[in-house]
Coordinates of C-alpha atoms (C1' of nucleotides) in Angstrom, one line a residue:
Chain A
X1 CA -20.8 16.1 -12.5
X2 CA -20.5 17.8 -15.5
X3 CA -19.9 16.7 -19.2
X4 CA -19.4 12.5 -18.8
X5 CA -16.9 13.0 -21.8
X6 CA -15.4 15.9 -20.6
X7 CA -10.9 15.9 -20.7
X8 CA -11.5 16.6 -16.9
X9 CA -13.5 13.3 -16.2
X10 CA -11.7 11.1 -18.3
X11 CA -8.7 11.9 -16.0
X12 CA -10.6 11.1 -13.3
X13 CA -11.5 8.1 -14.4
X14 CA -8.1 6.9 -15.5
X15 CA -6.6 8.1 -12.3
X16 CA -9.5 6.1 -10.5
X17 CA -8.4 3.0 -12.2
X18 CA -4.3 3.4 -11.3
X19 CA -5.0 4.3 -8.0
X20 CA -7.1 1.1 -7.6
X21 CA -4.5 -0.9 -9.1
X22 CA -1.2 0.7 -7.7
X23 CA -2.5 2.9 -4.6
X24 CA -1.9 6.7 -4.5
X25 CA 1.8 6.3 -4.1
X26 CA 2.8 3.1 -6.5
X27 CA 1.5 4.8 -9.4
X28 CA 2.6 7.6 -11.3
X29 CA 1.3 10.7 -13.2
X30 CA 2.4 9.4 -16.6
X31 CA 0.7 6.4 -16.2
X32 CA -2.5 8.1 -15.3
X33 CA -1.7 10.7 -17.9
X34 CA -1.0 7.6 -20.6
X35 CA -4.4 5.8 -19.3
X36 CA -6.4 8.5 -20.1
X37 CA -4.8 9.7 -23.1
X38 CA -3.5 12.6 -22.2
X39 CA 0.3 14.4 -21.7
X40 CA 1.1 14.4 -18.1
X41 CA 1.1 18.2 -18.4
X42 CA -2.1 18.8 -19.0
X43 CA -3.5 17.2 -15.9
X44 CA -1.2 19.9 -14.0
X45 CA -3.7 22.1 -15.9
X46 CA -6.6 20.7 -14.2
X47 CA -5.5 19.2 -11.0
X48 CA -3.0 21.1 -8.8
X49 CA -0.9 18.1 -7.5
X50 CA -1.1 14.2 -7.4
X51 CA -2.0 15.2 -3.8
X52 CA -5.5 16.7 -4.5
X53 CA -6.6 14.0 -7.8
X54 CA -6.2 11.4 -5.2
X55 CA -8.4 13.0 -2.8
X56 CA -10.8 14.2 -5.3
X57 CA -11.2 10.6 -6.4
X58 CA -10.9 9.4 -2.6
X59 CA -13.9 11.9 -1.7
X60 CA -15.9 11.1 -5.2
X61 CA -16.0 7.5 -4.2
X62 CA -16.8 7.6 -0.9
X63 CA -19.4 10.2 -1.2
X64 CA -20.9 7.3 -4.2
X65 CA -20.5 4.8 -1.5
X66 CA -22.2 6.7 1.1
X67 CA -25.0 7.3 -0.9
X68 CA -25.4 4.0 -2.2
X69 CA -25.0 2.3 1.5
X70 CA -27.9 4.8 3.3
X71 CA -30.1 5.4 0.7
X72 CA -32.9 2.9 2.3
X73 CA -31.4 2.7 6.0
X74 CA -33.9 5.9 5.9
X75 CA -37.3 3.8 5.3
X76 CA -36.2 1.8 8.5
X77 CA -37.4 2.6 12.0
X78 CA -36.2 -0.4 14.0
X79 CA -31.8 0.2 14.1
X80 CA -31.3 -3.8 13.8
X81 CA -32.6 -3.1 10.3
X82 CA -31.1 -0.1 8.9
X83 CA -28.1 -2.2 10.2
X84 CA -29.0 -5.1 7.5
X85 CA -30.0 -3.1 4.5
X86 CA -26.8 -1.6 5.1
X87 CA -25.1 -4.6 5.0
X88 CA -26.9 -5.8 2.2
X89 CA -26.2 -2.4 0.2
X90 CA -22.9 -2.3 1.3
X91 CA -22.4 -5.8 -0.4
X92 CA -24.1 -5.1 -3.4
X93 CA -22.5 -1.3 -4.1
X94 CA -18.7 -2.9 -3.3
X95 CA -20.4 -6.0 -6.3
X96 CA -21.1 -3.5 -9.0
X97 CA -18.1 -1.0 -8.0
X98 CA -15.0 -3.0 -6.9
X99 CA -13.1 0.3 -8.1
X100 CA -14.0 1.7 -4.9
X101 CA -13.5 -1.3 -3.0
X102 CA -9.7 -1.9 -4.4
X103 CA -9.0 1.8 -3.3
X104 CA -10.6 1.6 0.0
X105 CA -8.6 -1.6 0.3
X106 CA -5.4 0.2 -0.9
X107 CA -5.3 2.8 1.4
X108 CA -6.3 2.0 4.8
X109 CA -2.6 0.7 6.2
X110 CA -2.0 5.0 5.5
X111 CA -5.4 6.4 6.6
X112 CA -4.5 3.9 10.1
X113 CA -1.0 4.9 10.8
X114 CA 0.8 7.7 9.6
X115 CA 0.2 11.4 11.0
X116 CA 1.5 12.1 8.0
X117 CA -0.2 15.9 6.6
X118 CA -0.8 14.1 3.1
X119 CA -3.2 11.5 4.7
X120 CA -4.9 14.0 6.6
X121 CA -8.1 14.8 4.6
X122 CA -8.3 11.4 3.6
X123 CA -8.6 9.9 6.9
X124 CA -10.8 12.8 7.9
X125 CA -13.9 11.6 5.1
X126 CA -12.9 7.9 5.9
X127 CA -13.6 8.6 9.7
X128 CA -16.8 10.7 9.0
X129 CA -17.8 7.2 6.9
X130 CA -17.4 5.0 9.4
X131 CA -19.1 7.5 12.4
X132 CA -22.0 7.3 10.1
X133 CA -22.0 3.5 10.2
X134 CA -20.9 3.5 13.8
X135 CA -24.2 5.6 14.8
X136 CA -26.6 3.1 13.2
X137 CA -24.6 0.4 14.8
X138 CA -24.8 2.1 18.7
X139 CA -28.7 2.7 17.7
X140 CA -29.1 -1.0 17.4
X141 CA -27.2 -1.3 20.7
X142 CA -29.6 0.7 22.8
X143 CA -32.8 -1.3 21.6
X144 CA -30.9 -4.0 23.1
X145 CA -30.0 -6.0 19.6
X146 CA -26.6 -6.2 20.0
X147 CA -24.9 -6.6 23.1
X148 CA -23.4 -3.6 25.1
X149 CA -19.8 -5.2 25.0
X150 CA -19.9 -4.0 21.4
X151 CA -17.6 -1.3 20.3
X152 CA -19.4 0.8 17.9
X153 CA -16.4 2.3 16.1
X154 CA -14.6 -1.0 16.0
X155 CA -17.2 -3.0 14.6
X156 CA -17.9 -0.7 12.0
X157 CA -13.9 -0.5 11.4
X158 CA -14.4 -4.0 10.9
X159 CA -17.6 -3.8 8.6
X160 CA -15.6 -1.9 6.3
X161 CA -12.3 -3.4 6.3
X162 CA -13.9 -6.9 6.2
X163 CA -15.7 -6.2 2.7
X164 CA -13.2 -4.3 0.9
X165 CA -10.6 -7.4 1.7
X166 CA -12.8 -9.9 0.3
X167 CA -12.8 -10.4 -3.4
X168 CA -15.9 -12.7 -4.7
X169 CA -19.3 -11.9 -4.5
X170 CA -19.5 -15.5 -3.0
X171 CA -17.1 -14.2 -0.4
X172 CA -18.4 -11.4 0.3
X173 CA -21.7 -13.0 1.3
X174 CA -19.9 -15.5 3.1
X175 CA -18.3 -12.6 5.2
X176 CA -21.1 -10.4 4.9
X177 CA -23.3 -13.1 7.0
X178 CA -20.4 -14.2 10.0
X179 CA -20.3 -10.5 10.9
X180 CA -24.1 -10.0 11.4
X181 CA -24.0 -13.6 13.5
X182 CA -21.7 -12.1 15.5
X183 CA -22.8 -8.6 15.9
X184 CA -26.3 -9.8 17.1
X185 CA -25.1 -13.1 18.7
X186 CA -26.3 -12.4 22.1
X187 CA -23.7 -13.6 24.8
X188 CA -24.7 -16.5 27.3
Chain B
X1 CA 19.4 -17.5 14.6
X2 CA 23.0 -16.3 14.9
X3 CA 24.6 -13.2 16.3
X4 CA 21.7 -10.7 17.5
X5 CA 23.7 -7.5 17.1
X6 CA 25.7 -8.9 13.7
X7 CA 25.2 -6.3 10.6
X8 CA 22.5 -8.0 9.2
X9 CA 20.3 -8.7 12.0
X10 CA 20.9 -5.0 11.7
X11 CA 19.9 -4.2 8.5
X12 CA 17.0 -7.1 9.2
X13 CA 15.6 -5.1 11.3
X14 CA 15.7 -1.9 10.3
X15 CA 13.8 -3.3 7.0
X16 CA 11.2 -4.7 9.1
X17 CA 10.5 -1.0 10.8
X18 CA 11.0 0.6 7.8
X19 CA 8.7 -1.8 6.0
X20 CA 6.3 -1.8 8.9
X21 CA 5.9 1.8 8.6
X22 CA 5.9 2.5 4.8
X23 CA 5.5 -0.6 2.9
X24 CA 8.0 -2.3 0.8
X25 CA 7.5 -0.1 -2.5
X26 CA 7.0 3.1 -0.1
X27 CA 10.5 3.0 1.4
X28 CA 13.9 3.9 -0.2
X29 CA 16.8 1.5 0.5
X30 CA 18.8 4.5 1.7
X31 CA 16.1 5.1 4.7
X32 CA 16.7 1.5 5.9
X33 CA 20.2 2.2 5.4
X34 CA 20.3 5.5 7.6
X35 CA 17.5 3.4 10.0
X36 CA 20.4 0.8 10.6
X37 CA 23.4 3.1 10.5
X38 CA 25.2 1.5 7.5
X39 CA 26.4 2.7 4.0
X40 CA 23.2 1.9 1.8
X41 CA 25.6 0.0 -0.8
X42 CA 26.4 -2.2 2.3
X43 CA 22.6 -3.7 2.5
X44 CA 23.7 -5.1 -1.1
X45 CA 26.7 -7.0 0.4
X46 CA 24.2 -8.9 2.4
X47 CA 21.0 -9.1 0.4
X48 CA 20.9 -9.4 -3.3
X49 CA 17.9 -6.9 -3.7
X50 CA 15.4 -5.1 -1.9
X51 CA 12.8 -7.8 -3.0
X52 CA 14.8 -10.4 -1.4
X53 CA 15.4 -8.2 1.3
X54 CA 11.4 -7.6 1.6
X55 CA 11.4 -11.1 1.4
X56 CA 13.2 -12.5 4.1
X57 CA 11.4 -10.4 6.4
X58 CA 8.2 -11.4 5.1
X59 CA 9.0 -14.9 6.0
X60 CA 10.8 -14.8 9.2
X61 CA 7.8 -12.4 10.2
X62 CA 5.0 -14.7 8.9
X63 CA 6.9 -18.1 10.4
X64 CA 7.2 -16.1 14.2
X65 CA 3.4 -15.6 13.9
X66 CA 2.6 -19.2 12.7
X67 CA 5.1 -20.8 15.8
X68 CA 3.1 -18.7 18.3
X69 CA -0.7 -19.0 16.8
X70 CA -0.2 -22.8 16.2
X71 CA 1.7 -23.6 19.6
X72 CA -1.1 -24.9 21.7
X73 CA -3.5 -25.4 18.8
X74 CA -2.0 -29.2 19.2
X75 CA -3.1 -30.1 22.6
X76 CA -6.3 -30.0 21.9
X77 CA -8.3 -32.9 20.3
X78 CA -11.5 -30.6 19.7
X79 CA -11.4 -28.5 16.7
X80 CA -13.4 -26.3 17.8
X81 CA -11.6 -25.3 21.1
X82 CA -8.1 -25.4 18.7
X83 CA -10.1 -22.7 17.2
X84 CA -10.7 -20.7 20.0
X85 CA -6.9 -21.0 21.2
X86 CA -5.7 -19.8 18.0
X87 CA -8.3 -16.5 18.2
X88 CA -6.7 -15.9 21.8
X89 CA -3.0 -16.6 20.4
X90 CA -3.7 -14.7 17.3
X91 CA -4.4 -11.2 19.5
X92 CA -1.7 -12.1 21.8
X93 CA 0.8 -12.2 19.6
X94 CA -0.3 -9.0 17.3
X95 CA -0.7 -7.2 20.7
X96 CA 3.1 -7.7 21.1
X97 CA 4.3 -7.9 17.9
X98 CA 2.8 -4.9 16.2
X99 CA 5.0 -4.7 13.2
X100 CA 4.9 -8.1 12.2
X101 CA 0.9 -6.9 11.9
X102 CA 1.7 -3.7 10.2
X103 CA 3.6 -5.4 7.8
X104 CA 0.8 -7.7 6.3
X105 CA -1.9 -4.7 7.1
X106 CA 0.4 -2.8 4.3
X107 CA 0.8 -5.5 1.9
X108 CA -2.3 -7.7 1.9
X109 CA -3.7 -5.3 -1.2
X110 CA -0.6 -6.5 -3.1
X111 CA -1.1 -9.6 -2.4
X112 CA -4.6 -10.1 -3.5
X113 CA -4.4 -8.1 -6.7
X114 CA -1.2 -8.2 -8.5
X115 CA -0.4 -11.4 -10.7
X116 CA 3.0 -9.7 -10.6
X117 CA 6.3 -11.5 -9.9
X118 CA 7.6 -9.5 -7.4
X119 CA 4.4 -10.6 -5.4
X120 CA 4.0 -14.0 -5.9
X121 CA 6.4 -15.5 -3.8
X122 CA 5.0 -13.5 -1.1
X123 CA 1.8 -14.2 -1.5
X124 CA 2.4 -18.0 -1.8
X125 CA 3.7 -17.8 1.7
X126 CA 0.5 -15.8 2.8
X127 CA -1.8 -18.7 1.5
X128 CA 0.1 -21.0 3.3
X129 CA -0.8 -19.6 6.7
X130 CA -4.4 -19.3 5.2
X131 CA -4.5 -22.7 4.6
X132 CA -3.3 -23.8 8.0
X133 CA -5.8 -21.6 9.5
X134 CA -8.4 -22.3 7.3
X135 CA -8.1 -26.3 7.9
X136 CA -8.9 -25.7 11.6
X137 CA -12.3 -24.1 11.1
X138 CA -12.7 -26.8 8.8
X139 CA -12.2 -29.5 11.4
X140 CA -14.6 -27.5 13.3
X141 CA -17.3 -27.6 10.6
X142 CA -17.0 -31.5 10.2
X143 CA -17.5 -31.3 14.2
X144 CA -21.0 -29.2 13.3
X145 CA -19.5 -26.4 15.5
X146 CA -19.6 -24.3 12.6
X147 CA -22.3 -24.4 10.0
X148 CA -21.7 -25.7 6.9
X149 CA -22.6 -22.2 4.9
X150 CA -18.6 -20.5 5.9
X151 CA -16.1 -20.8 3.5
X152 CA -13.4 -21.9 5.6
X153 CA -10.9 -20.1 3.3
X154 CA -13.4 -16.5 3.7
X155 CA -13.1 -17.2 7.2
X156 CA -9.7 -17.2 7.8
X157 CA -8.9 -14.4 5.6
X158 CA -11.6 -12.6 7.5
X159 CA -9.9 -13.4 10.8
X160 CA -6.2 -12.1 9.3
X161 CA -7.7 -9.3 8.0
X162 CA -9.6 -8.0 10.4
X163 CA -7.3 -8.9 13.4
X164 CA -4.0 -7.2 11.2
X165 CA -6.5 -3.6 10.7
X166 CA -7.1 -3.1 14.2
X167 CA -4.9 -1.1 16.4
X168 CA -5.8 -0.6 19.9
X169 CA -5.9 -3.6 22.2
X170 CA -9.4 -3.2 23.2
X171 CA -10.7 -3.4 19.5
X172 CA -8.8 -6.8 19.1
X173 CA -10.7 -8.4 21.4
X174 CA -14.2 -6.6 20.6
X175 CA -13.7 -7.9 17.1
X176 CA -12.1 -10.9 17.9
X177 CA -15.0 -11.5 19.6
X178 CA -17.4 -10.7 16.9
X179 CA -15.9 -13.1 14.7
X180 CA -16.1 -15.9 17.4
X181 CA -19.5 -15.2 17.9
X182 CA -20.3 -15.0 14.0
X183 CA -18.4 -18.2 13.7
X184 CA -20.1 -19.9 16.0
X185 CA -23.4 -19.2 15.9
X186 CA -25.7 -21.5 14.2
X187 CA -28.6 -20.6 11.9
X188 CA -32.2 -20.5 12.9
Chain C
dT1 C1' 55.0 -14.1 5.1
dT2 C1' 52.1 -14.3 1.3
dT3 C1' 47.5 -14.9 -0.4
dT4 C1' 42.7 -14.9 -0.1
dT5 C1' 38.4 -13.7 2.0
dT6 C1' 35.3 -10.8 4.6
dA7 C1' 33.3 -6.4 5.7
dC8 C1' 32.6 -2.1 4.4
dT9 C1' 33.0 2.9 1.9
dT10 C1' 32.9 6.3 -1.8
dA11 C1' 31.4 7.6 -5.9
dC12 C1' 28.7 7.0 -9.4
dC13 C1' 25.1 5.1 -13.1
dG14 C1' 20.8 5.3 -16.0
dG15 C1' 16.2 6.0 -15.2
dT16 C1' 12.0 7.8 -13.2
dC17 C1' 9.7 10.8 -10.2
dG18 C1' 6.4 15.1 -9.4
dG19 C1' 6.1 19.3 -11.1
dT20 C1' 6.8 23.7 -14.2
dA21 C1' 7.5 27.2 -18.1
dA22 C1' 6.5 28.4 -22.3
dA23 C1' 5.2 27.6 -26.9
dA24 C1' 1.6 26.0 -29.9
dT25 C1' -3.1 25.0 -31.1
dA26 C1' -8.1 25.4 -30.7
dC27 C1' -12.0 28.0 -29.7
dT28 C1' -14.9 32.2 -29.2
dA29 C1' -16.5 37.0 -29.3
dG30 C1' -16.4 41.2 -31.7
Chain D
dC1 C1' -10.6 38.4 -40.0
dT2 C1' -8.8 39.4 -35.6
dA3 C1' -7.8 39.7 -30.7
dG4 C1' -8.1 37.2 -26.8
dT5 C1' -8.8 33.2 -24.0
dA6 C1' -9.0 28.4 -23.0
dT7 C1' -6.8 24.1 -23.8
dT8 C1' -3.0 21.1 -24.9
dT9 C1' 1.8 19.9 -26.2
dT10 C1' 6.8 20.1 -25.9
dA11 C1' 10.7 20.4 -23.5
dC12 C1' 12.7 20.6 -19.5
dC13 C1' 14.1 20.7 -14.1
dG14 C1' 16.2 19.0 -9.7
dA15 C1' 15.6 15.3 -6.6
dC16 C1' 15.7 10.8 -5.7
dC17 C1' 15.3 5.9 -6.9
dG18 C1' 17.5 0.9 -7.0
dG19 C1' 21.6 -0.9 -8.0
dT20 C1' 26.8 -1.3 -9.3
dA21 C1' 32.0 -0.6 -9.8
dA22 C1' 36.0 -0.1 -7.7
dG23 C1' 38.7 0.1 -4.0
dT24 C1' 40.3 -0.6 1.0
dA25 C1' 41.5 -2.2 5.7
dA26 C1' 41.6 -5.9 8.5
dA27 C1' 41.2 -10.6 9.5
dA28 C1' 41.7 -15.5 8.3
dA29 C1' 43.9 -19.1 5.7
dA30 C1' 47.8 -20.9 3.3

DNA sequence: TTTTTTACTTACCGGTCGGTAAAATACTAG
DNA sequence: CTAGTATTTTACCGACCGGTAAGTAAAAAA
């Protein structure tokens, strides 16, 4: 956490900002170095490589989102709810911090595919995301809520990619409210 | 459609790989040209630029997956059950075709953000498939199928999106069948 | 047979990339 | 004030990027 103001955090935030717009890979160091102010050099000086700012940003963001998205699934004993406050949350945390969403959004064709060693980490704390999602979404399944022909992981997959696609908050809503019909749409 | 092993059917496909796998600003010319076995310079006798290049297999791969979604849509009279045929088409297709859905998986942040140039042809193609798609579900909302709260347009961004992230063939059809269900399911 | 066009190669261009070494400046303790 | 350390700047590196210039061998057209 540290000093707000701090040369350190204004990096981050810069290099939050490009990696939103461009991804990890379209932008470049100078850029982040001219958004925040600062010669390219010096964020050698706190950061080892492009490599680790990304994932320190990456893990920053998802650990916010996290937070934000089970901070009242808690307070919930029946799964079917948890499972709507954390739809609700999700919608409202991706409203106030589309930051988080754009980067989500950015990266997920390289956290899906490549084996790649640079992706590695990053699809590691996306995965442990969406196991955490997937759990309260198999909880719902055993108290019978949502049907057994459910795949846990994949509709959490879908959770997540669905939101961070869509743009408006009118949108989101709109998306937010097909993917709960359908998740507890029992089949006849 | 011309020769099938001519140079540039070559090259054509090598792109789409190459794109598939890395995106269009991830790849270097000289990969598609080693991917295809010609002289990069070569790729320049036959496309004017690696935007154009990017371009064309864009389209072609965006015009396959509208002949083969919208093929049967046209037999039916109930908009609904065009609907439904498209869903089914829409996995088949991707199930077979998995770079064509690589290819928009990698792009679709570039389309939605940038108010860049290079994009905007692109992405004026992509809104065109929206719109087709989007136009049945509204058919099917004038037919009180689906209630009048979806955004046609969310919804058929919802069904690219999410049908173009998932992988396996299983998940297709678990989330393909979410999104039916959310569709379809009217409000109590 | 001469001319033109097509298909393709080699060699190169200016520019940008991620990253580094070392000098310069600012800060802090004695 | 001074020595040392933490921070920041300047100047640079080799690799690679998208794209081009110039030329060539063979085929097609005249």
């Amino acid at each position: 956490m540290s000093d707000k103001t701090s040369t350190r955090n204004r990096i981050l935030r810069a290099a939050r900002k490009a990696f939103a717009d461009k991804g990890r890979d379209g932008v470049s160091m100078s850029e982040i170095a001219s958004e925040a102010g600062v010669q390219k050099a010096l964020i050698y000086y706190y950061f080892p490589s492009k490599e680790d700012l990304f994932f320190e940003v990456w893990q920053y963001s998802l650990d916010e989102l996290e937070d934000h998205v089970f901070a009242e699934t808690g307070s919930e004993n029946v799964y079917l709810r948890k499972l709507k406050k954390l739809l609700r949350s999700y919608i409202s945390f991706i409203t106030s911090r589309d930051e988080v969403r754009r980067i989500m959004e950015r990266e997920r064709a390289n956290i899906a595919s490549h084996p790649e060693s640079t992706w590695s980490r990053v699809r590691e704390r996306y995965l442990a995301l969406r196991s955490k999602i997937s759990s309260i979404i198999e909880g719902a399944k055993s108290e019978e809520k949502i049907p057994k022909d459910v795949d846990s992981e994949d509709a959490a997959d879908l959770i997540i990619n669905a939101m961070n696609a869509s743009q408006g908050t009118d949108g989101l809503e709109s998306i937010g409210e097909i993917i709960w019909r359908g998740l507890v749409s029992q089949d006849k």
